[in-house]
Coordinates of C-alpha atoms in Angstrom, one line a residue:
X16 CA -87.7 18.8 45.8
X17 CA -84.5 19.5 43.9
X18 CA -81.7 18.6 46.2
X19 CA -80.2 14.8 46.1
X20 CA -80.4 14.2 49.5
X21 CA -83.9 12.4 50.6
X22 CA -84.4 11.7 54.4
X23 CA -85.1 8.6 55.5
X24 CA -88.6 9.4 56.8
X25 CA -89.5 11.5 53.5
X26 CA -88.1 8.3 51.8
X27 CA -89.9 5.6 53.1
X28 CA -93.4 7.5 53.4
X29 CA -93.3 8.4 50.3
X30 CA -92.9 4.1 49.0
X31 CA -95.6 3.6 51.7
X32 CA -98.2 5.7 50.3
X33 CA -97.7 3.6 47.0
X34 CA -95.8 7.0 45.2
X35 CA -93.0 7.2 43.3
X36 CA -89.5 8.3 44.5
X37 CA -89.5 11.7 45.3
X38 CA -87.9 13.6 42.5
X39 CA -84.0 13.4 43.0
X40 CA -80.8 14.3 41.2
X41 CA -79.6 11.4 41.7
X42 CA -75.4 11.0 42.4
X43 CA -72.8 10.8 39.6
X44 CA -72.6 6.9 38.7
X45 CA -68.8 6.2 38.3
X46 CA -68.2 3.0 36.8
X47 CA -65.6 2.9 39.5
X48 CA -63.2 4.3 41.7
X49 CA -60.0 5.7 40.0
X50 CA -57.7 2.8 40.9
X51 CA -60.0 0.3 38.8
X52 CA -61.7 -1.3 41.7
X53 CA -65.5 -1.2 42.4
X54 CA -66.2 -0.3 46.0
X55 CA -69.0 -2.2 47.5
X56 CA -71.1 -2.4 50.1
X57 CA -73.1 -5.5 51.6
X58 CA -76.4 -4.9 53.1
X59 CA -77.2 -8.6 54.6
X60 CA -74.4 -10.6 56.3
X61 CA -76.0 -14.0 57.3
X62 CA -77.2 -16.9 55.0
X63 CA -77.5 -16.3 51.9
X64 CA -76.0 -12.7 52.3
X65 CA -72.7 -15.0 53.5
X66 CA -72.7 -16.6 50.4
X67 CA -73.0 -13.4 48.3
X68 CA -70.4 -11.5 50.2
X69 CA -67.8 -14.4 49.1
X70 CA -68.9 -14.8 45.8
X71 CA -68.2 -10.7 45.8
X72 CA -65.1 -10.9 47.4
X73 CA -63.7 -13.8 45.2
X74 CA -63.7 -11.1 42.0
X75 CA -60.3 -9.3 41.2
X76 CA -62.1 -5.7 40.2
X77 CA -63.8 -5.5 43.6
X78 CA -63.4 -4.5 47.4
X79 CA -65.6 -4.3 50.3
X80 CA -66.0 -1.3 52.0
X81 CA -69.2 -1.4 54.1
X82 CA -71.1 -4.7 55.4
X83 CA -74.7 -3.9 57.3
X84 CA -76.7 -6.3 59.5
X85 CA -78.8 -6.2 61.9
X86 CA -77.4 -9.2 63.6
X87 CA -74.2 -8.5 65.3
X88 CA -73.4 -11.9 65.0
X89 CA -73.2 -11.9 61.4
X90 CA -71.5 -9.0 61.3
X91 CA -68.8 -9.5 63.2
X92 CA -68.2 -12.9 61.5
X93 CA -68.2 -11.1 58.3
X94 CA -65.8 -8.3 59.3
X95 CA -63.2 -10.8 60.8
X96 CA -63.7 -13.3 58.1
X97 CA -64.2 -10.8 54.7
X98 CA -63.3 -7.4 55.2
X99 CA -61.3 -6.3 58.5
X100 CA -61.0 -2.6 57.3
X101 CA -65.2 -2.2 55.8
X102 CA -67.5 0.2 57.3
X103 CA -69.4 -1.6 60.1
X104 CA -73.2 -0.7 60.4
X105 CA -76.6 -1.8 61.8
X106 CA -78.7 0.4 59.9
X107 CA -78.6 0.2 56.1
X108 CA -80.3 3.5 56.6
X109 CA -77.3 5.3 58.2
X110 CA -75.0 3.5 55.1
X111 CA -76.8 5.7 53.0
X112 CA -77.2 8.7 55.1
X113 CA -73.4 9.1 55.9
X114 CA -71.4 7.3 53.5
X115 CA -72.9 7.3 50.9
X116 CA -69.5 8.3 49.3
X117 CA -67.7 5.7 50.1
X118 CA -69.2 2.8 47.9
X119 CA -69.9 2.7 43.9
X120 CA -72.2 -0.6 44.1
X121 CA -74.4 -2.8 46.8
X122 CA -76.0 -5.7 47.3
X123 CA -79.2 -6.6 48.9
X124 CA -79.5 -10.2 50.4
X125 CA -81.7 -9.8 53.2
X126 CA -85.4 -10.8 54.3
X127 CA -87.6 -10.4 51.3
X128 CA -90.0 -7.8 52.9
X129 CA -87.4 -5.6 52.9
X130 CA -86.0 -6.0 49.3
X131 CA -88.1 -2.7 48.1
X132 CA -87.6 0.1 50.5
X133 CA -83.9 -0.9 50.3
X134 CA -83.3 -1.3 46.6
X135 CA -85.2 1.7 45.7
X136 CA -82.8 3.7 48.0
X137 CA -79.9 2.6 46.7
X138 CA -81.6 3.6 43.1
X139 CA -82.2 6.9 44.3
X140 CA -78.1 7.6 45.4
X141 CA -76.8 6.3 42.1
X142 CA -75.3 2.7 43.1
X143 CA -75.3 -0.2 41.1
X144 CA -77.6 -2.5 42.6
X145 CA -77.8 -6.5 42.8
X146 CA -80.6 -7.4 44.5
X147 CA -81.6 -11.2 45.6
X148 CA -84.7 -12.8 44.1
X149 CA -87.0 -12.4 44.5
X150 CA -86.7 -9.1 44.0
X151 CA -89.8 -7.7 46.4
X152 CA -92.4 -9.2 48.7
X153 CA -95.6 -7.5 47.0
X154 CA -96.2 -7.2 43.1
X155 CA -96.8 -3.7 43.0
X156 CA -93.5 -3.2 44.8
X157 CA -91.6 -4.6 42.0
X158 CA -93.7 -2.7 39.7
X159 CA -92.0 0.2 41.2
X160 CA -88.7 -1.1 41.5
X161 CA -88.4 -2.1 38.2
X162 CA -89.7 1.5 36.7
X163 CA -87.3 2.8 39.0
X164 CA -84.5 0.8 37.6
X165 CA -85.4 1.8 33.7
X166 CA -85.1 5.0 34.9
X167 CA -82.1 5.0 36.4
X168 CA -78.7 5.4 35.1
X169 CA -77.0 2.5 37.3
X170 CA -76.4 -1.3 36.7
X171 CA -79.2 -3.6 38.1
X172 CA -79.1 -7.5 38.6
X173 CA -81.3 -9.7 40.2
X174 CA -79.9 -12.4 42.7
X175 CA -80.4 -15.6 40.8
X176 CA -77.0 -17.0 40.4
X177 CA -77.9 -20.7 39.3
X178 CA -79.0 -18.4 35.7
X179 CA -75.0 -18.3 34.6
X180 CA -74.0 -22.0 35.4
X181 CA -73.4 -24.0 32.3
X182 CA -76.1 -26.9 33.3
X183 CA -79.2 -24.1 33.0
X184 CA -77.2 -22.9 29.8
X185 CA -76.9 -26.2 28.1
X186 CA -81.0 -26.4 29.2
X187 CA -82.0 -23.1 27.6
X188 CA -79.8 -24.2 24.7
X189 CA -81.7 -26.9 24.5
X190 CA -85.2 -25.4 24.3
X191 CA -83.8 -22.3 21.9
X192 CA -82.7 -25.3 19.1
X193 CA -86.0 -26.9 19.9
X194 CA -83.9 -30.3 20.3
X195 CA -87.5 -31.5 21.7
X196 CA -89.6 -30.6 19.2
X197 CA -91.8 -27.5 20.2
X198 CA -92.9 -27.3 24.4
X199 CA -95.9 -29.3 25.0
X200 CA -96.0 -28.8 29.1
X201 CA -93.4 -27.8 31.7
X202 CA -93.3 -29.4 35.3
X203 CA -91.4 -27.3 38.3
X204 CA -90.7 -28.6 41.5
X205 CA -89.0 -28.6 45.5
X206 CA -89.6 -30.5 48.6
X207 CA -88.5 -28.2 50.6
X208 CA -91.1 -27.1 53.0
X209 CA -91.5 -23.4 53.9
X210 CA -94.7 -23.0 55.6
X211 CA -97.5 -25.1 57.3
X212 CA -99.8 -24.4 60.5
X213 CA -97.0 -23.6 63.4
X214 CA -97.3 -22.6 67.0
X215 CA -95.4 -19.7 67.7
X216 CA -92.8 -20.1 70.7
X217 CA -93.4 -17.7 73.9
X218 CA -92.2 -14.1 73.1
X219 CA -89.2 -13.1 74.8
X220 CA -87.1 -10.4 74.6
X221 CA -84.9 -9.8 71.6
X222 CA -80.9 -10.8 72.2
X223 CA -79.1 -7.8 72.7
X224 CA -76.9 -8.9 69.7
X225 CA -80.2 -8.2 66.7
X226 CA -81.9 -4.5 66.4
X227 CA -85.3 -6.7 66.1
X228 CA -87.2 -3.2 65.0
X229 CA -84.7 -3.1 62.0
X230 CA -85.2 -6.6 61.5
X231 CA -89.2 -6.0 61.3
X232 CA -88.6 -2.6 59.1
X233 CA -91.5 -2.3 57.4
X234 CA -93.1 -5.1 58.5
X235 CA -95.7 -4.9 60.9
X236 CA -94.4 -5.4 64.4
X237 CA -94.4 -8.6 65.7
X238 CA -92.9 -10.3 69.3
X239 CA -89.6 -11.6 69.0
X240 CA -89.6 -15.3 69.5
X241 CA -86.5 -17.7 69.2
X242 CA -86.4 -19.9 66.5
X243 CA -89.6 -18.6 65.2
X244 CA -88.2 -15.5 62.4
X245 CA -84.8 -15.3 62.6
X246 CA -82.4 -16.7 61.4
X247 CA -83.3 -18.4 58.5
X248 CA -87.4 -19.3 59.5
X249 CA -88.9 -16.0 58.1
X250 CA -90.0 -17.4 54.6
X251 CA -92.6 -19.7 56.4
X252 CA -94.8 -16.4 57.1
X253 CA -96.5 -14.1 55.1
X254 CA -95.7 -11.0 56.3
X255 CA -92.4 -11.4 55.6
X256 CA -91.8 -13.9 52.7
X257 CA -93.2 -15.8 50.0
X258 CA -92.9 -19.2 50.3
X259 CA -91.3 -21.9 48.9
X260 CA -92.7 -20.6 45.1
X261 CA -90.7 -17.1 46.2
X262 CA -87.8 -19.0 47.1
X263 CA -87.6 -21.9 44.7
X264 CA -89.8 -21.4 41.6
X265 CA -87.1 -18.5 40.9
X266 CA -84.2 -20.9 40.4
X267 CA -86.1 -23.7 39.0
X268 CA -89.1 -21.7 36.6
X269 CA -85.2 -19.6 35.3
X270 CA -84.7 -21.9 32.5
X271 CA -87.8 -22.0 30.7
X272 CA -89.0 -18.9 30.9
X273 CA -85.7 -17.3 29.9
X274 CA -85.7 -19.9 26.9
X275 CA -88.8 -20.1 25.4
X276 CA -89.6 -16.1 26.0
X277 CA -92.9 -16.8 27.8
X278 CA -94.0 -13.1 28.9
X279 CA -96.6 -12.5 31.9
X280 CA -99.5 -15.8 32.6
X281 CA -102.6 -15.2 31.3
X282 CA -104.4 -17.2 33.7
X283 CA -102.9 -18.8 37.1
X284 CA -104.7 -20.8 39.3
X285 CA -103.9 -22.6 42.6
X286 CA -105.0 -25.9 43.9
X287 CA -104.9 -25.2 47.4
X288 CA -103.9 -25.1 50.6
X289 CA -104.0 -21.5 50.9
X290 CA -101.8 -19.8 53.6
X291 CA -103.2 -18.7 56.5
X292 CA -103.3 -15.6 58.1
X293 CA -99.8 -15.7 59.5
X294 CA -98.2 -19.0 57.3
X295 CA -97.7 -20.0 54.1
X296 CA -99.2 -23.4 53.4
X297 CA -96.4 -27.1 53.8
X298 CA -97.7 -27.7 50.1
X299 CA -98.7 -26.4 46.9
X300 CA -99.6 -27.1 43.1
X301 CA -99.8 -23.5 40.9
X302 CA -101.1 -24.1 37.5
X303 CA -99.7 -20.9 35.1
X304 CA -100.7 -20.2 31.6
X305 CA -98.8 -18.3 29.2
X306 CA -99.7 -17.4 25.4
X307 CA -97.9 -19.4 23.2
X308 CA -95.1 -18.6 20.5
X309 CA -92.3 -20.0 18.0
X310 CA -91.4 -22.4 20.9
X311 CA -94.8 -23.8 22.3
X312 CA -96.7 -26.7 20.5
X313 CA -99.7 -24.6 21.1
X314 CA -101.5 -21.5 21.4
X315 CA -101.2 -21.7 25.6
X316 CA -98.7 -23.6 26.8
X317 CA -99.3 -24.4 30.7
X318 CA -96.5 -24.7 33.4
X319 CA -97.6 -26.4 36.5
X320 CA -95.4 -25.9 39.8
X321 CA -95.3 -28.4 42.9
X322 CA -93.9 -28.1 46.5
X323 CA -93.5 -29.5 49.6
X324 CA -95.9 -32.8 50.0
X325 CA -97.1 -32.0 46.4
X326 CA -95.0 -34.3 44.0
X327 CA -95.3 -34.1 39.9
X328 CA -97.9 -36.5 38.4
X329 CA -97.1 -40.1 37.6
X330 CA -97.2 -39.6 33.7
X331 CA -93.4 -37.1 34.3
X332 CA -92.8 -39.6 37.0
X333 CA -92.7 -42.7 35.7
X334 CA -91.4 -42.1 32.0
X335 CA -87.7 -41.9 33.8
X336 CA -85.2 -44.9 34.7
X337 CA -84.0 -43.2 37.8
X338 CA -86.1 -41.6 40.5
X339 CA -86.4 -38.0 40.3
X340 CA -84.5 -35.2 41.5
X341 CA -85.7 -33.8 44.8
X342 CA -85.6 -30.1 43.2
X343 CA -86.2 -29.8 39.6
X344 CA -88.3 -28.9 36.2
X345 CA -89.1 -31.3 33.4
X346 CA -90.2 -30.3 29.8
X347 CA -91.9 -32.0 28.1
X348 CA -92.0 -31.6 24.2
X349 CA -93.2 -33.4 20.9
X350 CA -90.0 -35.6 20.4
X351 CA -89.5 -36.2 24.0
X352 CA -88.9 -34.4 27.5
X353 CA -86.0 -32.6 29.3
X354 CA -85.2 -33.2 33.2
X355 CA -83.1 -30.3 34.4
X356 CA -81.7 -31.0 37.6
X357 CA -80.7 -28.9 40.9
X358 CA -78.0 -28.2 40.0
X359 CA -76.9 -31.1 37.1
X360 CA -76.9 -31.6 33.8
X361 CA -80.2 -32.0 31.6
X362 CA -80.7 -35.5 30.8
X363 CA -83.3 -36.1 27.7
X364 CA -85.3 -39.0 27.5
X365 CA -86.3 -41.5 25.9
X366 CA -82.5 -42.0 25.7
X367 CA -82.4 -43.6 22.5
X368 CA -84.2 -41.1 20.7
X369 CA -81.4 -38.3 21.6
X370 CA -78.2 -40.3 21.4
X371 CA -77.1 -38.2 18.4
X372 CA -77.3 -35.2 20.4
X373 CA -74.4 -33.2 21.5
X374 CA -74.9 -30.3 23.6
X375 CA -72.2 -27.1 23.0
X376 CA -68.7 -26.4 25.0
X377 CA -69.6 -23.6 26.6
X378 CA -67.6 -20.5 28.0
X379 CA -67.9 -20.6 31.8
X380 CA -69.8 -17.5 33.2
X381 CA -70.1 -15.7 36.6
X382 CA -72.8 -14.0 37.6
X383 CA -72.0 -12.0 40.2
X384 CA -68.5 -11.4 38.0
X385 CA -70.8 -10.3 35.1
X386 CA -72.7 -7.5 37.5
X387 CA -69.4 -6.1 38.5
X388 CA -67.9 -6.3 34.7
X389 CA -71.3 -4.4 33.3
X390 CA -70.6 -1.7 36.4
X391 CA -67.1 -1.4 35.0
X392 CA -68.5 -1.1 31.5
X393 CA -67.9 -3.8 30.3
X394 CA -71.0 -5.8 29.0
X395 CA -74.5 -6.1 30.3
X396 CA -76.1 -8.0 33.1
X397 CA -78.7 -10.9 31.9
X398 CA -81.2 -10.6 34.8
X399 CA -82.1 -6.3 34.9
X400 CA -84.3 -5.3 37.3
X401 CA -86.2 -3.7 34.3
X402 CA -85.8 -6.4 32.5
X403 CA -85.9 -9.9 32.5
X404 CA -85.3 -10.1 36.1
X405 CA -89.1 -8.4 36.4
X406 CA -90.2 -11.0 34.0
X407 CA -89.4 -13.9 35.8
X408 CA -90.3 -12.3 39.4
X409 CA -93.4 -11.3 38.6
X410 CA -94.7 -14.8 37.0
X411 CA -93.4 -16.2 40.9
X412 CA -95.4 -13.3 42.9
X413 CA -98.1 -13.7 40.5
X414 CA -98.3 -17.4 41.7
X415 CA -97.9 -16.6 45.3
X416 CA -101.3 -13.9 44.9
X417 CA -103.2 -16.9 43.5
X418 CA -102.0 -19.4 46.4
X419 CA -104.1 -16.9 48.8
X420 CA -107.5 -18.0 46.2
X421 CA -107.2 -21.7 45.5
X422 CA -109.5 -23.1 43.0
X423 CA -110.1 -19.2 41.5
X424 CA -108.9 -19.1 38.0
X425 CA -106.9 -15.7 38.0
X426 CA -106.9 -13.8 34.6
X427 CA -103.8 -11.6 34.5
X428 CA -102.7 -8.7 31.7
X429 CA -99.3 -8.9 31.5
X430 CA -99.0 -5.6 29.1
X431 CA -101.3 -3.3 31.1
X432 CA -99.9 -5.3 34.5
X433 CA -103.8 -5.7 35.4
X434 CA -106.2 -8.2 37.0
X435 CA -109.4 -8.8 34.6
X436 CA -110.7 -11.1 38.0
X437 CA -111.3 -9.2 41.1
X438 CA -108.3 -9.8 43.3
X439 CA -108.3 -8.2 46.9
X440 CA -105.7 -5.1 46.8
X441 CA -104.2 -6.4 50.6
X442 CA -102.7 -9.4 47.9
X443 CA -100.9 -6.7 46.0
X444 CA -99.1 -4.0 48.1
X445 CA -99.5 -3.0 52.1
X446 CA -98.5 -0.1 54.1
X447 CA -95.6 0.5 55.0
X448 CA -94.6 0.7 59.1
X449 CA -92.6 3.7 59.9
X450 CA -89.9 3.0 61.9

C-alpha cells in the first residue's frame, strides 16, 4: 500500500492481528500552523480528559480545534465551556477520516483499552501525540506503540503530568546526588481501591446521550449497565483497565525509576489476590526486581508496591513522626530514607541526620507546556513514547501480568522484551473486536 490514507477497517485489523501499521506515507508534520499556534484536537472530554483539555487550553501557542467523545454530555460541556468554534465529533474515527487537516497535534485521555488503536492512528497521519498513561492496556500493545513512535517523525508524550512538578524534581534530585547514600529498597503505594468481587447492576439500555459500541471499541461487547463502566468505574475490570497499579503505580513508581535509571524487572512476583475473570482484585502487594547500578546499594535492588487494603510494612511505617501519606513511595537508602508525597515535598528522615541539606531552586516546568514547546521545536519532551515513557509503562503492565499469577516468580528480559517463565499469551495481547 503506497497511498497515505488507511481505512478504518484496514486500520484496525491490521493492529488486531498483532501486525504492524500498514505501510504509510505518513502526512507532512508541520511544527505548526503558519500563524504560530498549534492546532489541537482532544479525543476524550470527561474526567481526566477535562482536566487535560484545560491544562491545553491554558498555553498561549495552542488552540482547540476538534474535541471527540463518545458521551454527549461531556462534549457539550466541553464545547460551551473550552472551545465554542472546535470540530464536534463522536467518533475519533471520523476526526481522522475527514479532518484530518484541520489539527497539527492530539491528545488521548480516554479508557485505557482504547489507548492503542487510537494512538497508533494518530502516528500513522503525522500528529503529535500525548497520550495518557498508561499508555496501552496489553504489553505487547505498547511494544507496538512505542516502535511506532521511534519510527515516526512526530512529537510523542506520555500523560504523566505529576513528572514536571518541582516536588518529584527535588525527589529525583535527591536520588541522582545520592543525598541517601546508595538505594537499599523502594516502597510504592495508594488506598485507592479499583477493583474487588462486584455484582453487576441489571443491563439496560444505553442513554441515548453515549454511542456505548464506541465506548466498548475494541473491547469485547458487554451490556450497558449504569454505574457499572462508565463514567469513571471502568478501571475496576479487566477488560478495560488495569487497576489501581495501571493507574497509580505510574505517578508514584515516576520518581525512582526516572532517577536511579532502573531499566526492565528482572523478576516480578505478586502476592495475591489475583483478579478475577471480569475484576481486578480491592488489594495488592507486587514485588519487582531490577538489576542494580551506580545508584543501588546492591546488585538487585527490589521495589515493592501496595494498594488498596495492602498497607507498607511496619519497619517504613513506624521510622516516621507523622502518619503516612495515603498515596506515596518511600526510599530507603544507607544514610537514611526519603518519603515522597502525593503531591508534597520529600521529607528525609531521620531529621537530624539531613538538617544540612538544602534542596535546589528550581525553574518551574509544564508538562503539557513542554509537549507543545517540543512540537513547536523548541526542546524535547521527557516522557517519549519510545522512550522513557515505555520504560516506566512497561515496569506497571509488567506488574499487572504478574497480579493474574500470584505467588509465581515471573523472570522477565527487558532487552529481548521476553518471558524466560511460561506466561499465558491471553496476559499479553487479545484480539481486537471490529466494530
Amino acid at each position: 500500500m503506497t497511498d497515505r490514507f488507511v481505512s478504518r477497517r484496514t486500520f484496525v485489523s491490521h493492529i488486531a492481528a498483532g501486525m504492524s501499521l500498514p505501510a504509510v506515507m505518513p502526512r507532512v508534520v508541520r511544527a505548526a500552523s503558519a500563524n504560530g499556534i498549534v492546532r489541537h484536537a482532544c479525543i476524550g472530554a470527561g474526567g481526566m480528559a477535562w482536566v487535560d483539555m484545560n491544562q491545553f487550553k491554558s498555553l498561549a501557542h495552542l488552540k482547540i480545534v476538534a474535541i471527540c467523545d463518545v458521551d454527549a454530555g461531556a462534549r457539550n460541556r466541553a464545547v460551551e465551556k473550552v472551545a465554542p468554534d472546535a470540530i464536534v465529533l463522536t467518533d475519533w474515527r471520523e476526526l481522522f477520516d475527514k479532518h484530518a487537516d484541520a489539527f497539527d497535534s492530539v491528545n488521548v485521555t480516554i479508557p485505557d483499552h482504547m489507548h492503542a488503536p487510537v494512538a497508533m492512528r494518530a502516528l500513522a497521519e503525522g500528529k503529535h501525540l500525548y497520550c495518557q498513561k498508561p499508555m496501552t492496556k496489553w504489553l505487547q500493545e505498547m511494544f507496538k506503540l512505542s516502535d511506532a513512535a521511534g519510527r515516526s517523525k512526530v512529537v510523542t508524550q506520555l500523560g504523566i503530568q505529576n513528572h514536571a512538578r518541582t516536588e518529584f524534581r527535588l525527589a529525583r534530585w535527591a536520588m541522582r546526588e545520592k543525598v541517601l547514600g546508595k538505594i537499599k529498597e523502594v516502597h510504592g503505594w495508594s488506598n485507592k481501591t479499583w477493583g474487588g468481587p462486584r455484582k453487576l447492576p441489571e443491563p439496560v439500555d444505553p442513554p441515548a446521550s453515549l454511542d456505548w459500541n464506541g465506548w466498548i471499541g475494541v473491547a469485547p461487547m458487554r451490556p450497558y449497565a449504569p454505574k457499572a463502566y462508565h463514567p469513571g468505574q471502568w478501571r475496576d475490570w479487566v477488560d478495560f483497565g488495569t487497576g489501581l497499579l495501571g493507574d497509580m503505580a505510574c505517578h508514584v513508581l515516576d520518581a525512582p525509576i526516572h532517577a536511579m535509571k532502573l531499566g526492565a524487572p528482572k523478576r516480578i512476583e505478586s502476592a495475591g489476590p489475583a483478579p478475577t475473570t471480569q475484576n481486578w482484585p480491592d488489594r495488592a502487594t507486587v514485588h519487582f526486581d531490577f538489576d542494580g547500578n551506580e545508584f543501588t546499594a546492591g546488585d538487585t535492588l527490589r521495589l515493592t508496591w501496595y494498594d488498596g487494603q495492602t498497607k507498607a510494612p511496619g519497619h517504613i511505617t513506624e521510622q516516621y513522626p507523622h502518619r503516612l501519606p495515603q498515596t506515596g513511595c518511600v526510599i530507603v537508602g544507607e544514610r537514611g530514607s526519603m518519603l515522597i508525597p502525593h503531591v508534597a515535598a520529600p521529607r528525609l528522615f531521620p531529621q537530624e541526620q539531613f538538617a544540612e541539606v538544602r534542596f535546589p531552586k528550581l525553574t518551574p516546568v509544564n508538562h503539557y507546556g513542554q509537549f507543545i514547546d517540543a512540537v513547536r521545536g523548541e526542546g524535547k519532551t521527557e516522557a517519549p513514547l519510545d522512550g522513557y515513557g515505555c520504560r516506566l509503562v512497561e515496569t506497571v503492565l509488567l506488574g499487572a501480568v504478574a497480579q493474574h499469577l500470584p505467588g509465581q516468580a515471573v523472570e522477565y528480559d527487558g532487552t529481548s522484551r521476553r518471558f524466560t517463565t511460561q506466561v499465558p499469551e491471553a496476559l499479553l495481547s487479545r484480539p481486537y473486536r471490529s466494530w
